[in-house]
Each structure stands twice: as C-alpha cells, then as structure tokens.
PDB file of N, CA and C in Angstrom:
ATOM      1  N   UNK K   1     -21.036  16.104  39.332  1.00  0.00           N
ATOM      2  CA  UNK K   1     -19.965  16.654  38.301  1.00  0.00           C
ATOM      3  C   UNK K   1     -18.767  16.045  38.704  1.00  0.00           C
ATOM      4  N   UNK K   2     -17.981  15.762  37.517  1.00  0.00           N
ATOM      5  CA  UNK K   2     -16.653  14.963  37.623  1.00  0.00           C
ATOM      6  C   UNK K   2     -15.700  15.864  38.148  1.00  0.00           C
ATOM      7  N   UNK K   3     -14.745  15.448  38.822  1.00  0.00           N
ATOM      8  CA  UNK K   3     -13.588  15.841  39.434  1.00  0.00           C
ATOM      9  C   UNK K   3     -12.388  16.090  38.279  1.00  0.00           C
ATOM     10  N   UNK K   4     -11.779  17.294  38.575  1.00  0.00           N
ATOM     11  CA  UNK K   4     -10.561  17.406  37.724  1.00  0.00           C
ATOM     12  C   UNK K   4      -9.714  15.836  37.354  1.00  0.00           C
ATOM     13  N   UNK K   5      -9.641  15.292  38.445  1.00  0.00           N
ATOM     14  CA  UNK K   5      -8.703  14.350  38.365  1.00  0.00           C
ATOM     15  C   UNK K   5      -9.263  13.292  37.423  1.00  0.00           C
ATOM     16  N   UNK K   6     -10.929  13.154  37.723  1.00  0.00           N
ATOM     17  CA  UNK K   6     -11.506  12.165  36.869  1.00  0.00           C
ATOM     18  C   UNK K   6     -11.357  12.449  35.222  1.00  0.00           C
ATOM     19  N   UNK K   7     -11.517  13.813  34.979  1.00  0.00           N
ATOM     20  CA  UNK K   7     -11.445  14.299  33.687  1.00  0.00           C
ATOM     21  C   UNK K   7     -10.335  14.232  33.045  1.00  0.00           C
ATOM     22  N   UNK K   8      -9.153  14.538  33.763  1.00  0.00           N
ATOM     23  CA  UNK K   8      -7.909  14.093  33.254  1.00  0.00           C
ATOM     24  C   UNK K   8      -7.509  12.593  33.082  1.00  0.00           C
ATOM     25  N   UNK K   9      -8.136  11.820  33.777  1.00  0.00           N
ATOM     26  CA  UNK K   9      -7.842  10.423  33.688  1.00  0.00           C
ATOM     27  C   UNK K   9      -8.697   9.946  32.374  1.00  0.00           C
ATOM     28  N   UNK K  10      -9.957  10.271  32.182  1.00  0.00           N
ATOM     29  CA  UNK K  10     -10.781  10.108  30.896  1.00  0.00           C
ATOM     30  C   UNK K  10      -9.953  10.903  29.637  1.00  0.00           C
ATOM     31  N   UNK K  11      -9.270  11.855  29.784  1.00  0.00           N
ATOM     32  CA  UNK K  11      -8.707  12.485  28.687  1.00  0.00           C
ATOM     33  C   UNK K  11      -7.554  11.589  28.356  1.00  0.00           C
ATOM     34  N   UNK K  12      -6.946  10.949  29.343  1.00  0.00           N
ATOM     35  CA  UNK K  12      -5.709  10.395  29.052  1.00  0.00           C
ATOM     36  C   UNK K  12      -6.246   8.863  28.345  1.00  0.00           C
ATOM     37  N   UNK K  13      -7.330   8.354  28.782  1.00  0.00           N
ATOM     38  CA  UNK K  13      -7.833   7.190  28.275  1.00  0.00           C
ATOM     39  C   UNK K  13      -8.368   7.487  26.657  1.00  0.00           C
ATOM     40  N   UNK K  14      -8.658   8.753  26.317  1.00  0.00           N
ATOM     41  CA  UNK K  14      -9.105   8.912  25.159  1.00  0.00           C
ATOM     42  C   UNK K  14      -8.047   9.257  24.149  1.00  0.00           C
ATOM     43  N   UNK K  15      -6.898   9.868  24.753  1.00  0.00           N
ATOM     44  CA  UNK K  15      -5.755   9.938  24.225  1.00  0.00           C
ATOM     45  C   UNK K  15      -5.126   8.540  23.696  1.00  0.00           C
ATOM     46  N   UNK K  16      -5.099   7.650  24.659  1.00  0.00           N
ATOM     47  CA  UNK K  16      -4.582   6.380  24.197  1.00  0.00           C
ATOM     48  C   UNK K  16      -5.369   5.621  23.187  1.00  0.00           C
ATOM     49  N   UNK K  17      -6.905   5.657  23.179  1.00  0.00           N
ATOM     50  CA  UNK K  17      -7.717   5.256  22.440  1.00  0.00           C
ATOM     51  C   UNK K  17      -7.309   5.744  20.836  1.00  0.00           C
ATOM     52  N   UNK K  18      -6.942   7.033  20.910  1.00  0.00           N
ATOM     53  CA  UNK K  18      -6.803   7.766  19.525  1.00  0.00           C
ATOM     54  C   UNK K  18      -5.346   7.165  18.850  1.00  0.00           C
ATOM     55  N   UNK K  19      -4.119   7.098  20.087  1.00  0.00           N
ATOM     56  CA  UNK K  19      -3.121   6.343  19.398  1.00  0.00           C
ATOM     57  C   UNK K  19      -3.158   5.287  18.915  1.00  0.00           C
ATOM     58  N   UNK K  20      -3.874   4.384  19.563  1.00  0.00           N
ATOM     59  CA  UNK K  20      -4.301   2.926  19.386  1.00  0.00           C
ATOM     60  C   UNK K  20      -4.814   2.867  17.780  1.00  0.00           C
ATOM     61  N   UNK K  21      -5.921   3.595  17.612  1.00  0.00           N
ATOM     62  CA  UNK K  21      -6.380   3.625  16.404  1.00  0.00           C
ATOM     63  C   UNK K  21      -5.560   4.113  15.245  1.00  0.00           C
ATOM     64  N   UNK K  22      -4.551   4.965  15.562  1.00  0.00           N
ATOM     65  CA  UNK K  22      -3.726   5.729  14.503  1.00  0.00           C
ATOM     66  C   UNK K  22      -2.919   4.450  14.124  1.00  0.00           C
ATOM     67  N   UNK K  23      -2.569   3.713  15.086  1.00  0.00           N
ATOM     68  CA  UNK K  23      -1.414   2.543  14.994  1.00  0.00           C
ATOM     69  C   UNK K  23      -2.207   1.609  14.079  1.00  0.00           C
ATOM     70  N   UNK K  24      -3.398   1.361  14.454  1.00  0.00           N
ATOM     71  CA  UNK K  24      -4.064   0.285  13.629  1.00  0.00           C
ATOM     72  C   UNK K  24      -4.321   0.683  12.109  1.00  0.00           C
ATOM     73  N   UNK K  25      -4.969   1.995  11.964  1.00  0.00           N
ATOM     74  CA  UNK K  25      -4.737   2.680  10.439  1.00  0.00           C
ATOM     75  C   UNK K  25      -3.648   2.425   9.869  1.00  0.00           C
ATOM     76  N   UNK K  26      -2.465   2.838  10.430  1.00  0.00           N
ATOM     77  CA  UNK K  26      -1.380   2.866   9.759  1.00  0.00           C
ATOM     78  C   UNK K  26      -0.929   1.521   9.362  1.00  0.00           C
ATOM     79  N   UNK K  27      -1.187   0.560  10.297  1.00  0.00           N
ATOM     80  CA  UNK K  27      -0.919  -1.042  10.095  1.00  0.00           C
ATOM     81  C   UNK K  27      -1.648  -1.256   8.849  1.00  0.00           C
ATOM     82  N   UNK K  28      -2.957  -1.101   8.763  1.00  0.00           N
ATOM     83  CA  UNK K  28      -3.871  -1.393   7.708  1.00  0.00           C
ATOM     84  C   UNK K  28      -3.299  -0.846   6.223  1.00  0.00           C
ATOM     85  N   UNK K  29      -3.019   0.458   6.278  1.00  0.00           N
ATOM     86  CA  UNK K  29      -2.375   1.341   5.112  1.00  0.00           C
ATOM     87  C   UNK K  29      -1.310   0.529   4.694  1.00  0.00           C
ATOM     88  N   UNK K  30      -0.219  -0.009   5.595  1.00  0.00           N
ATOM     89  CA  UNK K  30       1.021  -0.533   5.163  1.00  0.00           C
ATOM     90  C   UNK K  30       0.788  -2.049   4.671  1.00  0.00           C
ATOM     91  N   UNK K  31      -0.186  -2.723   5.220  1.00  0.00           N
ATOM     92  CA  UNK K  31      -0.511  -4.161   4.717  1.00  0.00           C
ATOM     93  C   UNK K  31      -1.187  -4.069   3.280  1.00  0.00           C
ATOM     94  N   UNK K  32      -2.140  -2.859   3.248  1.00  0.00           N
ATOM     95  CA  UNK K  32      -2.759  -2.848   1.915  1.00  0.00           C
ATOM     96  C   UNK K  32      -1.367  -2.388   0.686  1.00  0.00           C
ATOM     97  N   UNK K  33      -0.877  -1.486   1.060  1.00  0.00           N
ATOM     98  CA  UNK K  33       0.396  -0.859   0.223  1.00  0.00           C
ATOM     99  C   UNK K  33       1.198  -2.137  -0.177  1.00  0.00           C
ATOM    100  N   UNK K  34       1.626  -2.988   0.856  1.00  0.00           N
ATOM    101  CA  UNK K  34       2.591  -4.038   0.503  1.00  0.00           C
ATOM    102  C   UNK K  34       1.801  -4.995  -0.364  1.00  0.00           C
ATOM    103  N   UNK K  35       0.707  -5.290  -0.166  1.00  0.00           N
ATOM    104  CA  UNK K  35      -0.059  -6.122  -1.236  1.00  0.00           C
ATOM    105  C   UNK K  35      -0.139  -5.517  -2.698  1.00  0.00           C
ATOM    106  N   UNK K  36      -0.449  -4.208  -2.790  1.00  0.00           N
ATOM    107  CA  UNK K  36      -0.337  -3.536  -3.977  1.00  0.00           C
ATOM    108  C   UNK K  36       1.064  -3.760  -4.565  1.00  0.00           C
ATOM    109  N   UNK K  37       2.174  -3.784  -3.785  1.00  0.00           N
ATOM    110  CA  UNK K  37       3.662  -3.753  -4.358  1.00  0.00           C
ATOM    111  C   UNK K  37       3.824  -5.045  -4.549  1.00  0.00           C
ATOM    112  N   UNK K  38       3.344  -6.204  -4.109  1.00  0.00           N
ATOM    113  CA  UNK K  38       3.530  -7.506  -4.492  1.00  0.00           C
ATOM    114  C   UNK K  38       2.849  -7.954  -5.680  1.00  0.00           C
ATOM    115  N   UNK K  39       1.385  -7.276  -6.028  1.00  0.00           N
ATOM    116  CA  UNK K  39       0.739  -7.447  -7.066  1.00  0.00           C
ATOM    117  C   UNK K  39       1.598  -6.681  -8.091  1.00  0.00           C
ATOM    118  N   UNK K  40       1.998  -5.622  -8.199  1.00  0.00           N
ATOM    119  CA  UNK K  40       2.814  -4.993  -9.115  1.00  0.00           C
ATOM    120  C   UNK K  40       3.815  -5.507  -9.612  1.00  0.00           C
ATOM    121  N   UNK K  41       4.815  -6.167  -8.647  1.00  0.00           N
ATOM    122  CA  UNK K  41       5.952  -6.836  -8.693  1.00  0.00           C
ATOM    123  C   UNK K  41       5.843  -8.261  -9.552  1.00  0.00           C
ATOM    124  N   UNK K  42       4.534  -8.755  -9.244  1.00  0.00           N
ATOM    125  CA  UNK K  42       4.260  -9.954  -9.934  1.00  0.00           C
ATOM    126  C   UNK K  42       3.927  -9.870 -11.535  1.00  0.00           C
ATOM    127  N   UNK K  43       3.339  -8.607 -11.595  1.00  0.00           N
ATOM    128  CA  UNK K  43       3.017  -8.310 -12.940  1.00  0.00           C
ATOM    129  C   UNK K  43       4.142  -8.021 -13.758  1.00  0.00           C
ATOM    130  N   UNK K  44       4.933  -7.396 -13.351  1.00  0.00           N
ATOM    131  CA  UNK K  44       6.367  -7.266 -13.791  1.00  0.00           C
ATOM    132  C   UNK K  44       7.130  -8.540 -13.968  1.00  0.00           C
ATOM    133  N   UNK K  45       7.081  -9.229 -13.119  1.00  0.00           N
ATOM    134  CA  UNK K  45       7.861 -10.659 -13.189  1.00  0.00           C
ATOM    135  C   UNK K  45       7.245 -11.540 -14.211  1.00  0.00           C
ATOM    136  N   UNK K  46       6.068 -11.474 -14.577  1.00  0.00           N
ATOM    137  CA  UNK K  46       5.346 -12.325 -15.707  1.00  0.00           C
ATOM    138  C   UNK K  46       6.245 -12.070 -16.747  1.00  0.00           C
ATOM    139  N   UNK K  47       6.883 -10.895 -16.990  1.00  0.00           N
ATOM    140  CA  UNK K  47       7.619 -10.752 -18.323  1.00  0.00           C
ATOM    141  C   UNK K  47       9.162 -10.795 -18.095  1.00  0.00           C
ATOM    142  N   UNK K  48       9.477 -11.331 -17.150  1.00  0.00           N
ATOM    143  CA  UNK K  48      11.097 -11.631 -16.645  1.00  0.00           C
ATOM    144  C   UNK K  48      11.453 -12.796 -17.790  1.00  0.00           C
ATOM    145  N   UNK K  49      12.754 -12.482 -18.308  1.00  0.00           N
ATOM    146  CA  UNK K  49      13.331 -13.595 -19.084  1.00  0.00           C
ATOM    147  C   UNK K  49      12.923 -14.924 -18.508  1.00  0.00           C
ATOM    148  N   UNK K  50      12.078 -15.819 -19.373  1.00  0.00           N
ATOM    149  CA  UNK K  50      11.870 -17.114 -19.006  1.00  0.00           C
ATOM    150  C   UNK K  50      11.005 -17.219 -17.682  1.00  0.00           C
ATOM    151  N   UNK K  51      10.471 -16.126 -17.467  1.00  0.00           N
ATOM    152  CA  UNK K  51       9.366 -15.989 -16.108  1.00  0.00           C
ATOM    153  C   UNK K  51      10.227 -16.315 -14.763  1.00  0.00           C
ATOM    154  N   UNK K  52      11.828 -16.004 -14.921  1.00  0.00           N
ATOM    155  CA  UNK K  52      12.342 -16.324 -13.887  1.00  0.00           C
ATOM    156  C   UNK K  52      13.090 -14.973 -13.421  1.00  0.00           C
ATOM    157  N   UNK K  53      12.637 -14.493 -12.039  1.00  0.00           N
ATOM    158  CA  UNK K  53      13.228 -13.340 -11.452  1.00  0.00           C
ATOM    159  C   UNK K  53      14.824 -13.368 -11.413  1.00  0.00           C
ATOM    160  N   UNK K  54      15.458 -14.562 -11.238  1.00  0.00           N
ATOM    161  CA  UNK K  54      16.758 -14.886 -11.141  1.00  0.00           C
ATOM    162  C   UNK K  54      17.572 -14.384 -12.392  1.00  0.00           C
ATOM    163  N   UNK K  55      16.866 -14.293 -13.410  1.00  0.00           N
ATOM    164  CA  UNK K  55      17.562 -13.976 -14.747  1.00  0.00           C
ATOM    165  C   UNK K  55      17.559 -12.402 -15.066  1.00  0.00           C
ATOM    166  N   UNK K  56      16.908 -11.631 -14.256  1.00  0.00           N
ATOM    167  CA  UNK K  56      16.725 -10.296 -14.410  1.00  0.00           C
ATOM    168  C   UNK K  56      17.903  -9.525 -14.304  1.00  0.00           C
ATOM    169  N   UNK K  57      18.266  -9.070 -15.253  1.00  0.00           N
ATOM    170  CA  UNK K  57      19.425  -7.773 -14.934  1.00  0.00           C
ATOM    171  C   UNK K  57      18.888  -6.397 -14.418  1.00  0.00           C
ATOM    172  N   UNK K  58      18.897  -6.248 -13.037  1.00  0.00           N
ATOM    173  CA  UNK K  58      18.272  -5.330 -12.423  1.00  0.00           C
ATOM    174  C   UNK K  58      18.816  -3.821 -12.761  1.00  0.00           C
ATOM    175  N   UNK K  59      19.920  -3.650 -13.055  1.00  0.00           N
ATOM    176  CA  UNK K  59      20.467  -2.314 -13.658  1.00  0.00           C
ATOM    177  C   UNK K  59      19.661  -1.892 -14.836  1.00  0.00           C
ATOM    178  N   UNK K  60      19.607  -2.970 -15.925  1.00  0.00           N
ATOM    179  CA  UNK K  60      18.806  -2.765 -17.052  1.00  0.00           C
ATOM    180  C   UNK K  60      17.421  -2.468 -17.097  1.00  0.00           C
ATOM    181  N   UNK K  61      16.913  -3.157 -15.988  1.00  0.00           N
ATOM    182  CA  UNK K  61      15.411  -2.888 -15.727  1.00  0.00           C
ATOM    183  C   UNK K  61      15.283  -1.542 -15.006  1.00  0.00           C
ATOM    184  N   UNK K  62      16.030  -1.302 -14.148  1.00  0.00           N
ATOM    185  CA  UNK K  62      15.898   0.235 -13.565  1.00  0.00           C
ATOM    186  C   UNK K  62      15.948   1.351 -14.546  1.00  0.00           C
ATOM    187  N   UNK K  63      16.957   0.985 -15.397  1.00  0.00           N
ATOM    188  CA  UNK K  63      17.317   2.111 -16.679  1.00  0.00           C
ATOM    189  C   UNK K  63      16.192   1.975 -17.521  1.00  0.00           C
ATOM    190  N   UNK K  64      15.547   0.860 -17.753  1.00  0.00           N
ATOM    191  CA  UNK K  64      14.256   0.928 -18.688  1.00  0.00           C
ATOM    192  C   UNK K  64      13.111   1.432 -18.021  1.00  0.00           C
ATOM    193  N   UNK K  65      12.901   1.273 -16.940  1.00  0.00           N
ATOM    194  CA  UNK K  65      11.606   1.850 -16.012  1.00  0.00           C
ATOM    195  C   UNK K  65      11.848   3.432 -16.046  1.00  0.00           C
ATOM    196  N   UNK K  66      13.199   3.975 -15.859  1.00  0.00           N
ATOM    197  CA  UNK K  66      13.504   5.315 -15.700  1.00  0.00           C
ATOM    198  C   UNK K  66      13.262   5.747 -17.085  1.00  0.00           C
ATOM    199  N   UNK K  67      13.461   5.371 -18.089  1.00  0.00           N
ATOM    200  CA  UNK K  67      13.135   5.905 -19.624  1.00  0.00           C
ATOM    201  C   UNK K  67      11.765   5.721 -19.972  1.00  0.00           C
ATOM    202  N   UNK K  68      11.109   4.562 -19.510  1.00  0.00           N
ATOM    203  CA  UNK K  68       9.558   4.297 -19.857  1.00  0.00           C
ATOM    204  C   UNK K  68       8.463   4.612 -18.940  1.00  0.00           C
ATOM    205  N   UNK K  69       9.076   4.686 -17.667  1.00  0.00           N
ATOM    206  CA  UNK K  69       8.236   4.643 -16.485  1.00  0.00           C
ATOM    207  C   UNK K  69       7.156   5.663 -16.451  1.00  0.00           C
ATOM    208  N   UNK K  70       7.269   6.873 -17.192  1.00  0.00           N
ATOM    209  CA  UNK K  70       6.165   7.735 -17.271  1.00  0.00           C
ATOM    210  C   UNK K  70       4.966   7.383 -17.938  1.00  0.00           C
ATOM    211  N   UNK K  71       4.942   6.081 -18.684  1.00  0.00           N
ATOM    212  CA  UNK K  71       3.893   5.521 -19.404  1.00  0.00           C
ATOM    213  C   UNK K  71       2.956   4.943 -18.239  1.00  0.00           C
ATOM    214  N   UNK K  72       3.427   4.695 -17.056  1.00  0.00           N
ATOM    215  CA  UNK K  72       2.478   4.184 -16.067  1.00  0.00           C
ATOM    216  C   UNK K  72       1.394   5.127 -15.760  1.00  0.00           C
ATOM    217  N   UNK K  73       1.663   6.288 -15.884  1.00  0.00           N
ATOM    218  CA  UNK K  73       0.828   7.434 -15.747  1.00  0.00           C
ATOM    219  C   UNK K  73      -0.611   7.231 -16.702  1.00  0.00           C
ATOM    220  N   UNK K  74      -0.414   6.503 -17.903  1.00  0.00           N
ATOM    221  CA  UNK K  74      -1.474   6.404 -18.570  1.00  0.00           C
ATOM    222  C   UNK K  74      -2.378   5.447 -17.929  1.00  0.00           C
ATOM    223  N   UNK K  75      -2.077   4.806 -16.977  1.00  0.00           N
ATOM    224  CA  UNK K  75      -2.922   3.801 -16.346  1.00  0.00           C
ATOM    225  C   UNK K  75      -3.529   4.237 -15.085  1.00  0.00           C
ATOM    226  N   UNK K  76      -3.687   5.699 -14.832  1.00  0.00           N
ATOM    227  CA  UNK K  76      -4.046   6.345 -13.750  1.00  0.00           C
ATOM    228  C   UNK K  76      -5.777   6.119 -13.563  1.00  0.00           C
ATOM    229  N   UNK K  77      -6.149   5.894 -12.508  1.00  0.00           N
ATOM    230  CA  UNK K  77      -7.785   5.729 -12.179  1.00  0.00           C
ATOM    231  C   UNK K  77      -7.881   6.754 -11.084  1.00  0.00           C
ATOM    232  N   UNK K  78      -9.168   6.959 -10.731  1.00  0.00           N
ATOM    233  CA  UNK K  78      -9.374   7.811  -9.617  1.00  0.00           C
ATOM    234  C   UNK K  78      -8.964   7.380  -8.180  1.00  0.00           C
ATOM    235  N   UNK K  79      -8.414   8.426  -7.542  1.00  0.00           N
ATOM    236  CA  UNK K  79      -7.868   7.946  -6.227  1.00  0.00           C
ATOM    237  C   UNK K  79      -8.938   7.704  -5.368  1.00  0.00           C
ATOM    238  N   UNK K  80      -8.857   6.586  -4.724  1.00  0.00           N
ATOM    239  CA  UNK K  80      -9.884   6.126  -3.855  1.00  0.00           C
ATOM    240  C   UNK K  80      -9.360   6.285  -2.358  1.00  0.00           C
ATOM    241  N   UNK K  81     -10.137   6.195  -1.419  1.00  0.00           N
ATOM    242  CA  UNK K  81      -9.849   5.951   0.051  1.00  0.00           C
ATOM    243  C   UNK K  81      -9.131   4.497  -0.052  1.00  0.00           C
ATOM    244  N   UNK K  82      -8.188   4.150   0.962  1.00  0.00           N
ATOM    245  CA  UNK K  82      -7.408   2.818   1.055  1.00  0.00           C
ATOM    246  C   UNK K  82      -8.203   1.735   0.847  1.00  0.00           C
ATOM    247  N   UNK K  83      -9.494   1.795   1.766  1.00  0.00           N
ATOM    248  CA  UNK K  83     -10.285   0.516   1.795  1.00  0.00           C
ATOM    249  C   UNK K  83     -10.786   0.217   0.404  1.00  0.00           C
ATOM    250  N   UNK K  84     -11.198   1.164  -0.326  1.00  0.00           N
ATOM    251  CA  UNK K  84     -11.832   1.197  -1.764  1.00  0.00           C
ATOM    252  C   UNK K  84     -10.796   0.939  -2.497  1.00  0.00           C
ATOM    253  N   UNK K  85      -9.584   1.397  -2.622  1.00  0.00           N
ATOM    254  CA  UNK K  85      -8.437   1.208  -3.534  1.00  0.00           C
ATOM    255  C   UNK K  85      -8.085  -0.503  -3.152  1.00  0.00           C
ATOM    256  N   UNK K  86      -8.008  -0.799  -2.225  1.00  0.00           N
ATOM    257  CA  UNK K  86      -7.689  -2.505  -1.825  1.00  0.00           C
ATOM    258  C   UNK K  86      -8.763  -3.365  -2.378  1.00  0.00           C
ATOM    259  N   UNK K  87     -10.113  -2.840  -2.288  1.00  0.00           N
ATOM    260  CA  UNK K  87     -11.201  -3.669  -2.974  1.00  0.00           C
ATOM    261  C   UNK K  87     -10.867  -3.653  -4.426  1.00  0.00           C
ATOM    262  N   UNK K  88     -10.732  -2.435  -4.937  1.00  0.00           N
ATOM    263  CA  UNK K  88     -10.516  -2.348  -6.578  1.00  0.00           C
ATOM    264  C   UNK K  88      -9.336  -3.324  -6.807  1.00  0.00           C
ATOM    265  N   UNK K  89      -8.380  -3.593  -6.099  1.00  0.00           N
ATOM    266  CA  UNK K  89      -7.178  -4.305  -6.485  1.00  0.00           C
ATOM    267  C   UNK K  89      -7.455  -5.744  -6.318  1.00  0.00           C
ATOM    268  N   UNK K  90      -8.135  -6.317  -5.264  1.00  0.00           N
ATOM    269  CA  UNK K  90      -8.707  -7.493  -5.088  1.00  0.00           C
ATOM    270  C   UNK K  90      -9.862  -8.102  -6.274  1.00  0.00           C
ATOM    271  N   UNK K  91     -10.752  -7.051  -6.510  1.00  0.00           N
ATOM    272  CA  UNK K  91     -11.461  -7.294  -7.613  1.00  0.00           C
ATOM    273  C   UNK K  91     -10.726  -7.629  -8.979  1.00  0.00           C
ATOM    274  N   UNK K  92      -9.791  -7.019  -9.191  1.00  0.00           N
ATOM    275  CA  UNK K  92      -8.968  -7.113 -10.331  1.00  0.00           C
ATOM    276  C   UNK K  92      -8.301  -8.384 -10.477  1.00  0.00           C
ATOM    277  N   UNK K  93      -7.695  -8.657  -9.031  1.00  0.00           N
ATOM    278  CA  UNK K  93      -7.012 -10.074  -9.059  1.00  0.00           C
ATOM    279  C   UNK K  93      -8.175 -11.259  -9.363  1.00  0.00           C
ATOM    280  N   UNK K  94      -9.320 -11.127  -8.799  1.00  0.00           N
ATOM    281  CA  UNK K  94     -10.141 -12.231  -9.037  1.00  0.00           C
ATOM    282  C   UNK K  94     -10.615 -12.281 -10.501  1.00  0.00           C
ATOM    283  N   UNK K  95     -10.513 -11.195 -11.274  1.00  0.00           N
ATOM    284  CA  UNK K  95     -11.015 -11.418 -12.625  1.00  0.00           C
ATOM    285  C   UNK K  95      -9.962 -12.044 -13.340  1.00  0.00           C
ATOM    286  N   UNK K  96      -8.558 -11.907 -13.110  1.00  0.00           N
ATOM    287  CA  UNK K  96      -7.483 -12.523 -13.835  1.00  0.00           C
ATOM    288  C   UNK K  96      -7.739 -13.978 -13.971  1.00  0.00           C
TER     289      UNK K  96
END
C-alpha cells in the first residue's frame, strides 16, 4: 500500500498534468480563433476600396458594421466543438 507522501506526490503530478493539458487546450483554442479572425478579416478586406486595407476609413467601416452587422447572424451554422469548427473553416478555405 502506498504511503501518504507517495499519494500526495502522485496527486501533485496529476495536478501538474491537468494544468499542462488546460494550457495546451487554451493555446489550441486561441490559435483556431486567431485563424478564424484572419479569414474573416480577409473576407472583409476583399471588398476594401481598391482591395487596399490602407484606404479603409475605419470609422465608417465600424459605423457600417454597427448598422448592418446584425445580418451576420443570417450566416449562423450549428455550433461545433473547436476542432470540428476549425475543420469546417479549413474545408471552406480549400473550396475557395
């Protein structure tokens, strides 16, 4: 039978593994979200004046999105787990 000290050491190891896994999952989520934001920004910039982001009036764009951004909800799909949502996005990118 394990001693109390051995069990406490094992508990500490498991807690460290849990923390490491949580950090890895958070990093994976952040990476997938950043990718989605870059794709969305790219879609937006395709329609920038002359295709040049340097010509965008950001105040007017923010105002326009504030006025018409609700229409984005018309593009809603089922919510997927992060990995599946990332696959859906990459699949869409390949089709372009």
